[in-house]
Coordinates of C-alpha atoms in Angstrom, one line a residue:
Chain A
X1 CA 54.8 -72.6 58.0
X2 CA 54.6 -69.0 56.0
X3 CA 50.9 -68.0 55.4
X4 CA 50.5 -69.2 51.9
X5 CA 51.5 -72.1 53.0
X6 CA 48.7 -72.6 55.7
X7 CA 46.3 -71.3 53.7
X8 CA 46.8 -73.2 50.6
X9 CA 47.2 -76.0 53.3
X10 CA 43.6 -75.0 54.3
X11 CA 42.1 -75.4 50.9
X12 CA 43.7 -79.0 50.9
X13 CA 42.0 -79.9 54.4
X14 CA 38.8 -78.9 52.9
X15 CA 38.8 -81.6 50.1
X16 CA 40.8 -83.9 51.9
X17 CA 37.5 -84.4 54.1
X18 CA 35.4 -84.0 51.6
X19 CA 37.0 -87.3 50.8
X20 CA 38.1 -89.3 54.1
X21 CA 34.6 -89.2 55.1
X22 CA 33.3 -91.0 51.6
X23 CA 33.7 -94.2 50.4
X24 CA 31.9 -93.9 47.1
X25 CA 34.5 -91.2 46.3
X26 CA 37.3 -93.4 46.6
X27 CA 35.6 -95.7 45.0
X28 CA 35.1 -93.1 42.2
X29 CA 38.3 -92.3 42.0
X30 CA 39.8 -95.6 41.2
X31 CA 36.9 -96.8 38.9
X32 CA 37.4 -95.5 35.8
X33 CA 41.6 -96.1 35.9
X34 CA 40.6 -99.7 36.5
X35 CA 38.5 -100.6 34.6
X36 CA 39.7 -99.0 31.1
X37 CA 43.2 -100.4 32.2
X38 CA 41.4 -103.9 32.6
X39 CA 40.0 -103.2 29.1
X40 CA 43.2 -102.3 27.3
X41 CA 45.3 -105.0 29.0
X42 CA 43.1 -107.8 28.0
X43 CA 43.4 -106.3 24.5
X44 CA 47.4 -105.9 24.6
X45 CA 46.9 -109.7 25.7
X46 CA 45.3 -110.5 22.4
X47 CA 47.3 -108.7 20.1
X48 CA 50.9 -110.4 21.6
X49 CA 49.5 -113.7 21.6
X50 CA 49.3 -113.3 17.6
X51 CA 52.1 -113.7 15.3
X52 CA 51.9 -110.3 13.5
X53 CA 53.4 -107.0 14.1
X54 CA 50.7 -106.4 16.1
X55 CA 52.7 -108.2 19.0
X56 CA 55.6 -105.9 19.1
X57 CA 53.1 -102.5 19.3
X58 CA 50.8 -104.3 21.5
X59 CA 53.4 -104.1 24.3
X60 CA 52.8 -100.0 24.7
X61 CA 49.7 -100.0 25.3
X62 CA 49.3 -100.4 29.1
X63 CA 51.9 -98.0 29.2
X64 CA 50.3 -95.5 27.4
X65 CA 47.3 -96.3 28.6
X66 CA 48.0 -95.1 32.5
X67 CA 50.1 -92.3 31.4
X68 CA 46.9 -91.2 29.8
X69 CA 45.6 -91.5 33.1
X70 CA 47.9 -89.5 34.8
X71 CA 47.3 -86.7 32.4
X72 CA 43.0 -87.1 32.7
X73 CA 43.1 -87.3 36.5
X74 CA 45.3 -84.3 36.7
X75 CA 43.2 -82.1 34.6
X76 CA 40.0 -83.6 36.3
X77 CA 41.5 -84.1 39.6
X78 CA 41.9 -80.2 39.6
X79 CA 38.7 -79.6 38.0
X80 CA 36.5 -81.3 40.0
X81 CA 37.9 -79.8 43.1
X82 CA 37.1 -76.4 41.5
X83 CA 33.9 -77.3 40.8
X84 CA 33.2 -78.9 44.4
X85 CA 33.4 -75.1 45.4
X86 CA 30.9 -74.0 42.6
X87 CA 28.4 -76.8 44.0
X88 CA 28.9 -76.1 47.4
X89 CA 28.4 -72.1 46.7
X90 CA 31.3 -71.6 48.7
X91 CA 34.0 -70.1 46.6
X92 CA 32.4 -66.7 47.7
X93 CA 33.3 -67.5 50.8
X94 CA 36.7 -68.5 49.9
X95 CA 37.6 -65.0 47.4
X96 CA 36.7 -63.4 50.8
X97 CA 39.4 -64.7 53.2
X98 CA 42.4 -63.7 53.0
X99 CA 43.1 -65.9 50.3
X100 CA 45.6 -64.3 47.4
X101 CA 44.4 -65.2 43.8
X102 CA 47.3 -67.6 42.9
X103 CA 47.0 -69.6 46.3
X104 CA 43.7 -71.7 45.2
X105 CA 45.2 -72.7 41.5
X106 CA 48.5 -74.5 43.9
X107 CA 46.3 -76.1 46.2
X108 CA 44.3 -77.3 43.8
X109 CA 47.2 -78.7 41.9
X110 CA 48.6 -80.6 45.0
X111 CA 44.7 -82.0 45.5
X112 CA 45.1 -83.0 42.0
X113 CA 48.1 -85.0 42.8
X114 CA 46.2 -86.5 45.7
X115 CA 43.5 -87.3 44.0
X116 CA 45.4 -89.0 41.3
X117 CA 47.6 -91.3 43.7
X118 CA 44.4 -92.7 44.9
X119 CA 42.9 -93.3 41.6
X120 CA 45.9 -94.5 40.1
X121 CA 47.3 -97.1 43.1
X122 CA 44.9 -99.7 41.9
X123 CA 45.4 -99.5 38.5
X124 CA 49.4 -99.9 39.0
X125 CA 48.9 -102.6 41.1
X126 CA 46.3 -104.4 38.3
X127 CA 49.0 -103.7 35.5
X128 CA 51.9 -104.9 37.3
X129 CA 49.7 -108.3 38.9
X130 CA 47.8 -109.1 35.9
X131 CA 49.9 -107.7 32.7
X132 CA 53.3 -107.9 34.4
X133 CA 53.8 -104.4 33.7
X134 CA 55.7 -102.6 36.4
X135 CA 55.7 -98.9 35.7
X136 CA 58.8 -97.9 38.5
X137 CA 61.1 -100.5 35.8
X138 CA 60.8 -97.1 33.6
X139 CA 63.0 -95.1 36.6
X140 CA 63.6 -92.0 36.2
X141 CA 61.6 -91.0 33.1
X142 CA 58.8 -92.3 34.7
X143 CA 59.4 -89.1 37.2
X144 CA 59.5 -87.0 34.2
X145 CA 56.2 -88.3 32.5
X146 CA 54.5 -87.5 35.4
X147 CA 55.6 -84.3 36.0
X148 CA 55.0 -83.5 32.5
X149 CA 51.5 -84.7 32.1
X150 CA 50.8 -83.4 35.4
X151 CA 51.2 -79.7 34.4
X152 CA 49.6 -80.0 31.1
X153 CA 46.5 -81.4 32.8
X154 CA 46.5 -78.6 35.4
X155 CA 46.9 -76.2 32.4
X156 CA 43.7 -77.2 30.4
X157 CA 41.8 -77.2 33.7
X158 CA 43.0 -74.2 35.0
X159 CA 41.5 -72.8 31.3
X160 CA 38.6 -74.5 31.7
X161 CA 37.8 -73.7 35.1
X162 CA 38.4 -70.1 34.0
X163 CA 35.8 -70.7 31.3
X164 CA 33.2 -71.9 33.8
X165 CA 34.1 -69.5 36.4
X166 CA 32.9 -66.7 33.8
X167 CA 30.1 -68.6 32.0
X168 CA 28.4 -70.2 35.5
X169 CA 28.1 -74.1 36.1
X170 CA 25.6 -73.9 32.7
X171 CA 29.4 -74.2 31.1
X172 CA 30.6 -77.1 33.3
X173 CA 30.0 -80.0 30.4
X174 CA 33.1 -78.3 29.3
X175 CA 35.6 -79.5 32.0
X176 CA 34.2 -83.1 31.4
X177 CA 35.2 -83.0 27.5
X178 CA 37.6 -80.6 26.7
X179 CA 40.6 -82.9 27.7
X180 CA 39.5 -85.8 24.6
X181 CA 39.5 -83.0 22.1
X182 CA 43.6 -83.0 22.5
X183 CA 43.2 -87.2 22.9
X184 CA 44.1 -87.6 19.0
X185 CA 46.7 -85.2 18.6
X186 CA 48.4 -86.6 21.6
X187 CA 49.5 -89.4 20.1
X188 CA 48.5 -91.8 22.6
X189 CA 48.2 -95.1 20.9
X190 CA 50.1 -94.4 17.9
X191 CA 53.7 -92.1 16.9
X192 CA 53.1 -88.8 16.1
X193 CA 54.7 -89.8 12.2
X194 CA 51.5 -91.5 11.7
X195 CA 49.3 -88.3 11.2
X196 CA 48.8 -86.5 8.2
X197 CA 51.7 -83.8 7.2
X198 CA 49.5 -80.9 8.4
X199 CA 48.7 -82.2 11.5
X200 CA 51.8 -83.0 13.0
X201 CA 52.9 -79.7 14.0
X202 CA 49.8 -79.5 15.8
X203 CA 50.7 -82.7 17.7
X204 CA 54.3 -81.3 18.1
X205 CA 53.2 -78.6 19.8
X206 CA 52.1 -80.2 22.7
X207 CA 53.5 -81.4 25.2
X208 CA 51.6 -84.7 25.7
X209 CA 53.1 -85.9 22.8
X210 CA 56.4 -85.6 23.1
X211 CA 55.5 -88.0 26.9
X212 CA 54.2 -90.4 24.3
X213 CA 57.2 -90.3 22.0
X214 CA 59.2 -90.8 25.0
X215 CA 57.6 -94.0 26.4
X216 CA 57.6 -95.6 22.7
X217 CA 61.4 -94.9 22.6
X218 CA 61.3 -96.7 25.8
X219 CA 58.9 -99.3 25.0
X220 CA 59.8 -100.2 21.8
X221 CA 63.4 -99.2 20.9
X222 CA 64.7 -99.6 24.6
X223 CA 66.5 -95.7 24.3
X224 CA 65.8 -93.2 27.2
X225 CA 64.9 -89.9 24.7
X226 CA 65.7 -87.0 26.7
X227 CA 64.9 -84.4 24.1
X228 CA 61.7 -85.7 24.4
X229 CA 61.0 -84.9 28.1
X230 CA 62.7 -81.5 27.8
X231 CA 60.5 -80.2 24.7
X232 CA 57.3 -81.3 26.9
X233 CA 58.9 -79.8 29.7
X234 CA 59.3 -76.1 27.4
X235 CA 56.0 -76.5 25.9
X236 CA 54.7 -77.0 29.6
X237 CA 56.3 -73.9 31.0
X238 CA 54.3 -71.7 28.0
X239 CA 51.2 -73.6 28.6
X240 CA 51.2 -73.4 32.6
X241 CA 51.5 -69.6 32.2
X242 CA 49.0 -69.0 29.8
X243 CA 46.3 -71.5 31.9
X244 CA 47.3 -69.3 34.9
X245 CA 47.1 -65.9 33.0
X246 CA 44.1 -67.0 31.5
X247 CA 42.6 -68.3 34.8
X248 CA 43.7 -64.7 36.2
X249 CA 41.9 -63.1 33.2
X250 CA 38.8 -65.0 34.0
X251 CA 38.4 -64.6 37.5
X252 CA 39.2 -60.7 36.9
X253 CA 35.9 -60.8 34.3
X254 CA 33.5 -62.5 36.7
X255 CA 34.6 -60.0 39.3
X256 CA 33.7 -57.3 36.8
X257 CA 30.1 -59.3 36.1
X258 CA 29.4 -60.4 40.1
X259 CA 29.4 -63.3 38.6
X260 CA 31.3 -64.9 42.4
X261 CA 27.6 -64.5 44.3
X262 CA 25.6 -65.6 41.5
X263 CA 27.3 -69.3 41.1
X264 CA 24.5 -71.0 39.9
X265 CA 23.7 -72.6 36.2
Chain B
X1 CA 35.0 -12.6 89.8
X2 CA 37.1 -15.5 89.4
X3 CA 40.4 -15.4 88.0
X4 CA 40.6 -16.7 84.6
X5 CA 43.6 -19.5 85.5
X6 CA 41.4 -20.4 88.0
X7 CA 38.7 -21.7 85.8
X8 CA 38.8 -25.7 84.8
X9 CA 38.8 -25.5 80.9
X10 CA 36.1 -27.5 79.8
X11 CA 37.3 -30.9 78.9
X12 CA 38.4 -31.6 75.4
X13 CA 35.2 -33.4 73.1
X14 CA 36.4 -36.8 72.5
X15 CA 37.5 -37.1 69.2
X16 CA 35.2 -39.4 66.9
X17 CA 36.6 -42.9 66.5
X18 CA 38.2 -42.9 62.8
X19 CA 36.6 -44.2 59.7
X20 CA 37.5 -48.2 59.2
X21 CA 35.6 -47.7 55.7
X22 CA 35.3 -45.2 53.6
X23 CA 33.3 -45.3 49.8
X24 CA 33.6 -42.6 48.1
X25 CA 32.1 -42.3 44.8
X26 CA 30.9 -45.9 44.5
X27 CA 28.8 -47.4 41.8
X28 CA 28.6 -50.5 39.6
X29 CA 27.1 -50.6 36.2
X30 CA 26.0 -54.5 34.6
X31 CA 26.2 -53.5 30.8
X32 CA 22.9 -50.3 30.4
X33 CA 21.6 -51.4 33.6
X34 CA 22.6 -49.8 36.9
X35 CA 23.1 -51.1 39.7
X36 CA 24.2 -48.7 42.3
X37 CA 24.7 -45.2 41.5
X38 CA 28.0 -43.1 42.8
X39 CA 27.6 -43.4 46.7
X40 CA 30.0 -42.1 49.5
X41 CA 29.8 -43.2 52.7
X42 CA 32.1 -43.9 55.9
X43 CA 32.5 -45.7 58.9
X44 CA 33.3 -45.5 62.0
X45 CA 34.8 -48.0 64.9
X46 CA 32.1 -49.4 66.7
X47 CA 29.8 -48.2 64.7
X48 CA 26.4 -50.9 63.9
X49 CA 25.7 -49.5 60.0
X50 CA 22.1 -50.5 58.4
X51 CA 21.8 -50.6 54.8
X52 CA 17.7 -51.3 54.0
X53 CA 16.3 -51.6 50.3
X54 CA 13.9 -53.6 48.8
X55 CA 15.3 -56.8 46.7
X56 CA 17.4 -55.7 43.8
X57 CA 18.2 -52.2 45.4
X58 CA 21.8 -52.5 45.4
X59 CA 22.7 -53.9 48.6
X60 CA 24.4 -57.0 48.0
X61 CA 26.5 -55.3 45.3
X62 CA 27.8 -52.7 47.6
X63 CA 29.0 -55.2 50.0
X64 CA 30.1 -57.4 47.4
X65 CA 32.1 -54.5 45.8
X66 CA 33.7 -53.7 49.5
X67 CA 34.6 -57.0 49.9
X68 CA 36.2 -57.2 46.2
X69 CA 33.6 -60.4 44.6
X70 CA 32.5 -57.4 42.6
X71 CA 34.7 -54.8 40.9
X72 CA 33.1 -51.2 41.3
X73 CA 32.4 -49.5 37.8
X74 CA 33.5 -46.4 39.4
X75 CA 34.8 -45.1 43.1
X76 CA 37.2 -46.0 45.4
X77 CA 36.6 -48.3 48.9
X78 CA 39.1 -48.5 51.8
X79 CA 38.7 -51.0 54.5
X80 CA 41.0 -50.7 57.2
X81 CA 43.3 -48.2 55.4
X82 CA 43.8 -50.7 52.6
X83 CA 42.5 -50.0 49.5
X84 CA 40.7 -53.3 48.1
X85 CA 40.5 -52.1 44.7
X86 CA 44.7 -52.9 44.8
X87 CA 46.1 -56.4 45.9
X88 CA 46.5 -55.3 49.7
X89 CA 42.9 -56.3 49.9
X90 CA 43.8 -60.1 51.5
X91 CA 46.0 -57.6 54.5
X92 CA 42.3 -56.1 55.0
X93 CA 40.5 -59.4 54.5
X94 CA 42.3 -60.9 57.5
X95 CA 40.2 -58.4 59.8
X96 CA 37.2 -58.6 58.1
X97 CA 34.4 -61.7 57.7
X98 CA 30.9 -62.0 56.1
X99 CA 27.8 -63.9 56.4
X100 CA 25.9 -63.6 52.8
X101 CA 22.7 -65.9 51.8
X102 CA 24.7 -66.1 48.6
X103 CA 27.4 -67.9 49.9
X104 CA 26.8 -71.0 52.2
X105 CA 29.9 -73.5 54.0
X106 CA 30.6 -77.1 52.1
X107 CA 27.2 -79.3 53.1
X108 CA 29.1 -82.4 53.1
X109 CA 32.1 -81.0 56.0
X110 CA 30.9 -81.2 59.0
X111 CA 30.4 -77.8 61.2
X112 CA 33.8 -78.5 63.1
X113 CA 35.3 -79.4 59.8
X114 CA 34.4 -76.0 58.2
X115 CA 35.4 -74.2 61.1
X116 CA 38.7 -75.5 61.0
X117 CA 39.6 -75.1 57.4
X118 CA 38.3 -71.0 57.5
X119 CA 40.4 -71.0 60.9
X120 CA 43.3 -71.7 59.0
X121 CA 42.9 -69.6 55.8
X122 CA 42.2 -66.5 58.6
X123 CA 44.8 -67.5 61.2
X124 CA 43.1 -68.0 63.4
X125 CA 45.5 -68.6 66.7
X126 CA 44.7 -71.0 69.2
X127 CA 41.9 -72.8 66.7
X128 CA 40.2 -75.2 68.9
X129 CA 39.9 -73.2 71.8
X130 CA 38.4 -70.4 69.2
X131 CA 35.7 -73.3 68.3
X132 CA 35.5 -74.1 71.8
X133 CA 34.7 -70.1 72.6
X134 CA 32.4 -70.2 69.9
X135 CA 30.2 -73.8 70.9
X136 CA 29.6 -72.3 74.2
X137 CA 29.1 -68.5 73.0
X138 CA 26.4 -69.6 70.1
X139 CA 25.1 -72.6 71.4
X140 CA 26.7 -74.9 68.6
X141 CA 26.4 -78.3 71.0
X142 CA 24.0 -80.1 69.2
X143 CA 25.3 -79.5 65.5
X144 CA 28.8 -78.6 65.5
X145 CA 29.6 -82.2 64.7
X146 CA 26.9 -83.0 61.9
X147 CA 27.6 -82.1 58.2
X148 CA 26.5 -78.2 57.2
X149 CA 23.7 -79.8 54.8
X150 CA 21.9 -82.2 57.2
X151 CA 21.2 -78.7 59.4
X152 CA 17.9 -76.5 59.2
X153 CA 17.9 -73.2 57.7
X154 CA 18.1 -71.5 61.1
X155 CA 21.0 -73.7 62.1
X156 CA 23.2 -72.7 59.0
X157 CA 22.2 -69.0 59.2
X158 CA 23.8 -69.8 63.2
X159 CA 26.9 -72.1 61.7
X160 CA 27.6 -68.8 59.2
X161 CA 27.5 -66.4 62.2
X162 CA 29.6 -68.7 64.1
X163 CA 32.0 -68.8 60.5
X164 CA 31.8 -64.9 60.9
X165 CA 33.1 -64.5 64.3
X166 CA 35.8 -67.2 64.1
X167 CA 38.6 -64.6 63.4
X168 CA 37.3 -62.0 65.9
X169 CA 36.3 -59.9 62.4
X170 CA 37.5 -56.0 63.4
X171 CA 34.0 -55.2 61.0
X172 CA 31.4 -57.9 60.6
X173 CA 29.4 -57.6 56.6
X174 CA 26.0 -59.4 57.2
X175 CA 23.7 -59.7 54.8
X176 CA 20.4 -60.8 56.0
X177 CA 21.4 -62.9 59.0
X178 CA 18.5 -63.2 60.6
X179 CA 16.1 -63.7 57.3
X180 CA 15.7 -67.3 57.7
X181 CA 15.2 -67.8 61.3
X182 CA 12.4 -68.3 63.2
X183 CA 11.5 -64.9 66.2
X184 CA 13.7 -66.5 69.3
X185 CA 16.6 -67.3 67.2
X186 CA 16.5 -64.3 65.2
X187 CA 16.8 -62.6 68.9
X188 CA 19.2 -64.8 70.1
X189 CA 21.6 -64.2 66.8
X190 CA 20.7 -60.5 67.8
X191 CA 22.2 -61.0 70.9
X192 CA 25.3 -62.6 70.2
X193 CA 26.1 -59.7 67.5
X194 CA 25.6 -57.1 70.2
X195 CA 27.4 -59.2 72.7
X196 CA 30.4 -59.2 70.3
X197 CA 30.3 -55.6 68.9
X198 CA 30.4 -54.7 72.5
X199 CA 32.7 -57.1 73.4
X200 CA 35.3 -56.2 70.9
X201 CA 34.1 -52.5 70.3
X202 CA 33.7 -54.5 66.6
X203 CA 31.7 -52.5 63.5
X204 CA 28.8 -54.0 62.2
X205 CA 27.6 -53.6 58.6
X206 CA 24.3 -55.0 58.2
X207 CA 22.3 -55.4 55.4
X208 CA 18.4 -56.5 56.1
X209 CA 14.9 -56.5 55.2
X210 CA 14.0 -56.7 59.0
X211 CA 13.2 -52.8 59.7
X212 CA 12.9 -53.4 63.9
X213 CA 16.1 -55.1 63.9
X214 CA 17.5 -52.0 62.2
X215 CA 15.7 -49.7 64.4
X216 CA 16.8 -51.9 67.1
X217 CA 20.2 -52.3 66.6
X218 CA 21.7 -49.7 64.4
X219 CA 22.9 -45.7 64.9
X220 CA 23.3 -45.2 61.3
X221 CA 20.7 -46.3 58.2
X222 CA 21.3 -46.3 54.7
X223 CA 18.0 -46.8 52.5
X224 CA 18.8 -47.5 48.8
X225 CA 15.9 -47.6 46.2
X226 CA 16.8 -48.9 42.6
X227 CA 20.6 -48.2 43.4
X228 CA 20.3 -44.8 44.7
X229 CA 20.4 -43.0 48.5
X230 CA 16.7 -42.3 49.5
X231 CA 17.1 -41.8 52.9
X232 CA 20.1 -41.9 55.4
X233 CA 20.5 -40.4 59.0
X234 CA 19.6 -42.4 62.3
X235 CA 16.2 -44.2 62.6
X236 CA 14.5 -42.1 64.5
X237 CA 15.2 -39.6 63.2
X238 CA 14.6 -40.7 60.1
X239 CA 11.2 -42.1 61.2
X240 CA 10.8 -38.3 62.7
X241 CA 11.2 -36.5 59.3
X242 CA 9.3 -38.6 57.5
X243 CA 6.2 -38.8 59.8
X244 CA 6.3 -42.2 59.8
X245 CA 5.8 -44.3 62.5
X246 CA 8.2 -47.0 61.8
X247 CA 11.4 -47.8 59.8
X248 CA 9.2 -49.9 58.0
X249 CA 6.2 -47.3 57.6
X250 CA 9.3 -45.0 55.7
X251 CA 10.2 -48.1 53.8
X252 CA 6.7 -48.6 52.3
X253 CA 6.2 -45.4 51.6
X254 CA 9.6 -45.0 49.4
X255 CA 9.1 -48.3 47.5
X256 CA 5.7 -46.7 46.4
X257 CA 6.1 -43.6 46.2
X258 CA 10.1 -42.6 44.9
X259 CA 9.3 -39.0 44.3
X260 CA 9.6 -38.9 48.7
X261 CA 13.3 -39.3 48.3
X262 CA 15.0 -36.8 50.1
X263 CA 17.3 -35.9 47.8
X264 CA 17.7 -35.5 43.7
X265 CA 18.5 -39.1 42.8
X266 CA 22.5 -39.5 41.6
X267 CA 23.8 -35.8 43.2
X268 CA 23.6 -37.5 46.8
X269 CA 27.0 -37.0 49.2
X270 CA 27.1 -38.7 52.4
X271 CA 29.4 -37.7 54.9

């Protein structure tokens, strides 16, 4: 094992017994994914028990309802293992080890995957047993909605961390919402043409909706649309370096403040 | 007369031990207000350094700025020939641990737990036999397996000494170690430090508000006031030249009265 590797290793230990030894934050983990896929089922239940149109949308939206998952725990799984180090006063500690800068955004990005396989077990097993909706059916594109969503929600955080890193825990309301402003331009529920003209680009331009476009093509017109998964996959690679570069940027201000020994609101 | 070849030439002094640190020119501005003006300062292997000031002198910044959680305004700082204002600070880091009342271990992980995750980030070979060393060395029996935030103030201050010896640090940065313990533990943490810096011929850089434990322990003392050098020399000699009769009587007598400062403030050079 090289030394990054044990050290980011390290930094995954931590939070990995931070969990083990708690129920409630297991039990946290796998709430939320749950319950609003218990929610949205029961709806997509309705609407295809009714002879409209409604029947043939309604058939998405467990679908897009866990992939919206994947791309919330991601940016919260990451966030929230930040911020366990702000609570605990112990990123100090951490910037003083021999710890390089880029080694704690990767760990945290593995925990987020972690994290997001326990939250998201129990809501693929509810979709699949209650709504007969078995996400591995979607194969490989599955693989690359992930991935995709994944780095988008490690981008945001990795801004947002950045922000509250700078600002002091007083900012930390910030890595709760920031994730629902980009909720309607993402496209979730409903294709991107739906917007209004001006807003479309917006939508375009990121990569969360192209996932969305992607699992509709699937969904709904039964076509694997690769262009989709390659533009998120572009758009990702822009966005991952500017989170990182801005996270960078951040951590070089609080340096500058001594903002890293006074972590508190 | 004796022949001149005849005579043993004295032997040779023994050279100093190098500087491990060296600041020179150090100081940290927050926007107008200053927080340490330009310092130099080095040293020395084995050396036990005391830096005194009253609260908001300057003390946690300098060793923040050595450590690189603060980014000096002005100077440069090398730690074990690597200069940590540059990315080969984590090579330094390695060698290096703290102990700050700023910074405290995750409450929720257990002692052993935290232990083991700062043994890996260090590298620290041989890990459980380290935490073994450590248990017996400290006395960690009775809380090494409870979570950091069920133990007393005392017991963390110990379980962040015991965090600050785990990679056999080549210097040791302490601020206030000892500020939250009660008289026998303060001695016995005392102990162990000396125990160690003889041990391992380690430097100490300690930062306190205890002026006997200074007196006790170190050959060196730094006493800032507002950000600037008011004093520095050994303590007794300190205590001598002030006509004081106690590290403590000198300190009293600068935080009142700054005009005894024993240089003009910002033109100071150390060493």
């Amino acid at each position: 094992m090289t030394e990054a590797a044990r050290r980011i290793a390290a930094i995954i230990l931590r939070h990995w017994y931070l969990i083990r030894g708690s129920w409630p934050r297991y039990v946290e983990l796998a709430y939320w994914p749950f319950v609003h896929l218990l929610m949205w089922g029961f709806l997509q239940n309705f609407l295809m028990s009714q002879e409209s149109g409604w029947a043939r949308i309604a058939g998405i939206l467990v679908g897009a309802v866990f992939l919206w998952e994947v791309l919330f725990r991601a940016q919260m799984g990451f966030s929230i293992s930040f911020l366990e180090e702000m609570w605990s006063r112990n990123l100090g500690a951490l910037m003083v080890s021999p710890m390089r800068n880029w080694e704690m955004p990767v760990a945290l990005m593995l925990m987020s995957w972690i994290r997001s396989v326990i939250g998201l077990i129990p809501a693929a097993l509810l979709a699949s047993w209650a709504f007969g909706f078995s996400f591995w059916d979607l194969g490989f594109p599955m693989i690359g909605f992930f991935l995709n969503l994944s780095v988008f929600g490690w981008s945001i955080a990795l801004l947002a961390c950045g922000v509250v890193l700078r600002n002091g825990l007083g900012s930390e309301s910030l890595v709760w919402a920031c994730l629902f402003l980009f909720l309607p331009v993402s496209c979730v529920y409903y294709p991107v043409a739906s917007l209004p003209d001006w807003l479309q680009p917006v939508a375009l331009a990121l990569p969360s909706a192209h996932v969305f476009e992607g699992l509709r093509a699937i969904l709904l017109e039964d076509r694997f649309a690769a262009a989709s998964l390659w533009k998120a996959a572009l758009l990702n690679g822009l966005y991952l370096s500017l989170g990182l570069a801005a996270f960078q940027y951040f951590l070089r201000s609080a340096r500058r403040r001594g903002m890293l020994l006074q972590l508190g609101e | 007369m004796k022949n001149p070849s005849d005579i043993t030439p004295p032997a040779p002094p023994t050279p100093p031990a190098p500087p491990i640190l060296n600041l020179r020119n150090l100081s940290k501005r927050f926007g107008a207000v200053t927080a340490l003006h330009p310092i130099s300062l080095s040293i020395r292997k084995g050396e036990i350094f005391g830096l005194l000031g009253s609260n908001g002198a300057g003390k946690t910044t300098m060793i923040g700025m050595i450590l690189g959680l603060i980014t000096p305004t002005t100077g440069e700082i090398r730690l074990l020939g690597c200069d940590m204002t540059k990315n080969s600070r984590a090579k330094a880091l390695a060698r290096v641990n703290f102990q700050s009342p700023y910074v405290e271990l995750p409450k929720r992980l257990t002692l052993r737990e935290n232990l083991n995750v700062f043994g890996k980030l260090y590298g620290v070979p041989n890990l459980r036999d380290r935490i073994g060393e450590l248990e017996e060395e400290i006395g960690l029996h009775h809380f090494l397996d409870r979570p950091f935030g069920s133990l007393s103030a005392g017991q963390r201050s110990i379980a962040g000494l015991a965090k600050a010896l785990l990679n056999k640090p080549e210097i040791l940065f302490l601020d206030e170690p000892t500020a939250s313990l009660d008289p026998d533990m303060a001695a016995r943490a005392r102990e162990i430090l000396m125990n160690y810096r003889a041990r391992e011929n380690a430097s100490v850089f300690l930062a306190s508000h205890n002026m006997r434990e200074v007196e006790e322990m170190c050959s060196d003392v730094l006493l800032l006031h507002q950000g600037e050098i008011a004093a520095r020399g050994d303590p007794r000699g300190l205590i001598t030249r002030a006509g004081a009769s106690s590290l403590e009587e000198l300190f009293i007598q600068i935080a009142r009265d700054p005009a005894r400062l024993e240089s003009p403030p910002r033109r100071q050079a150390v060493r």
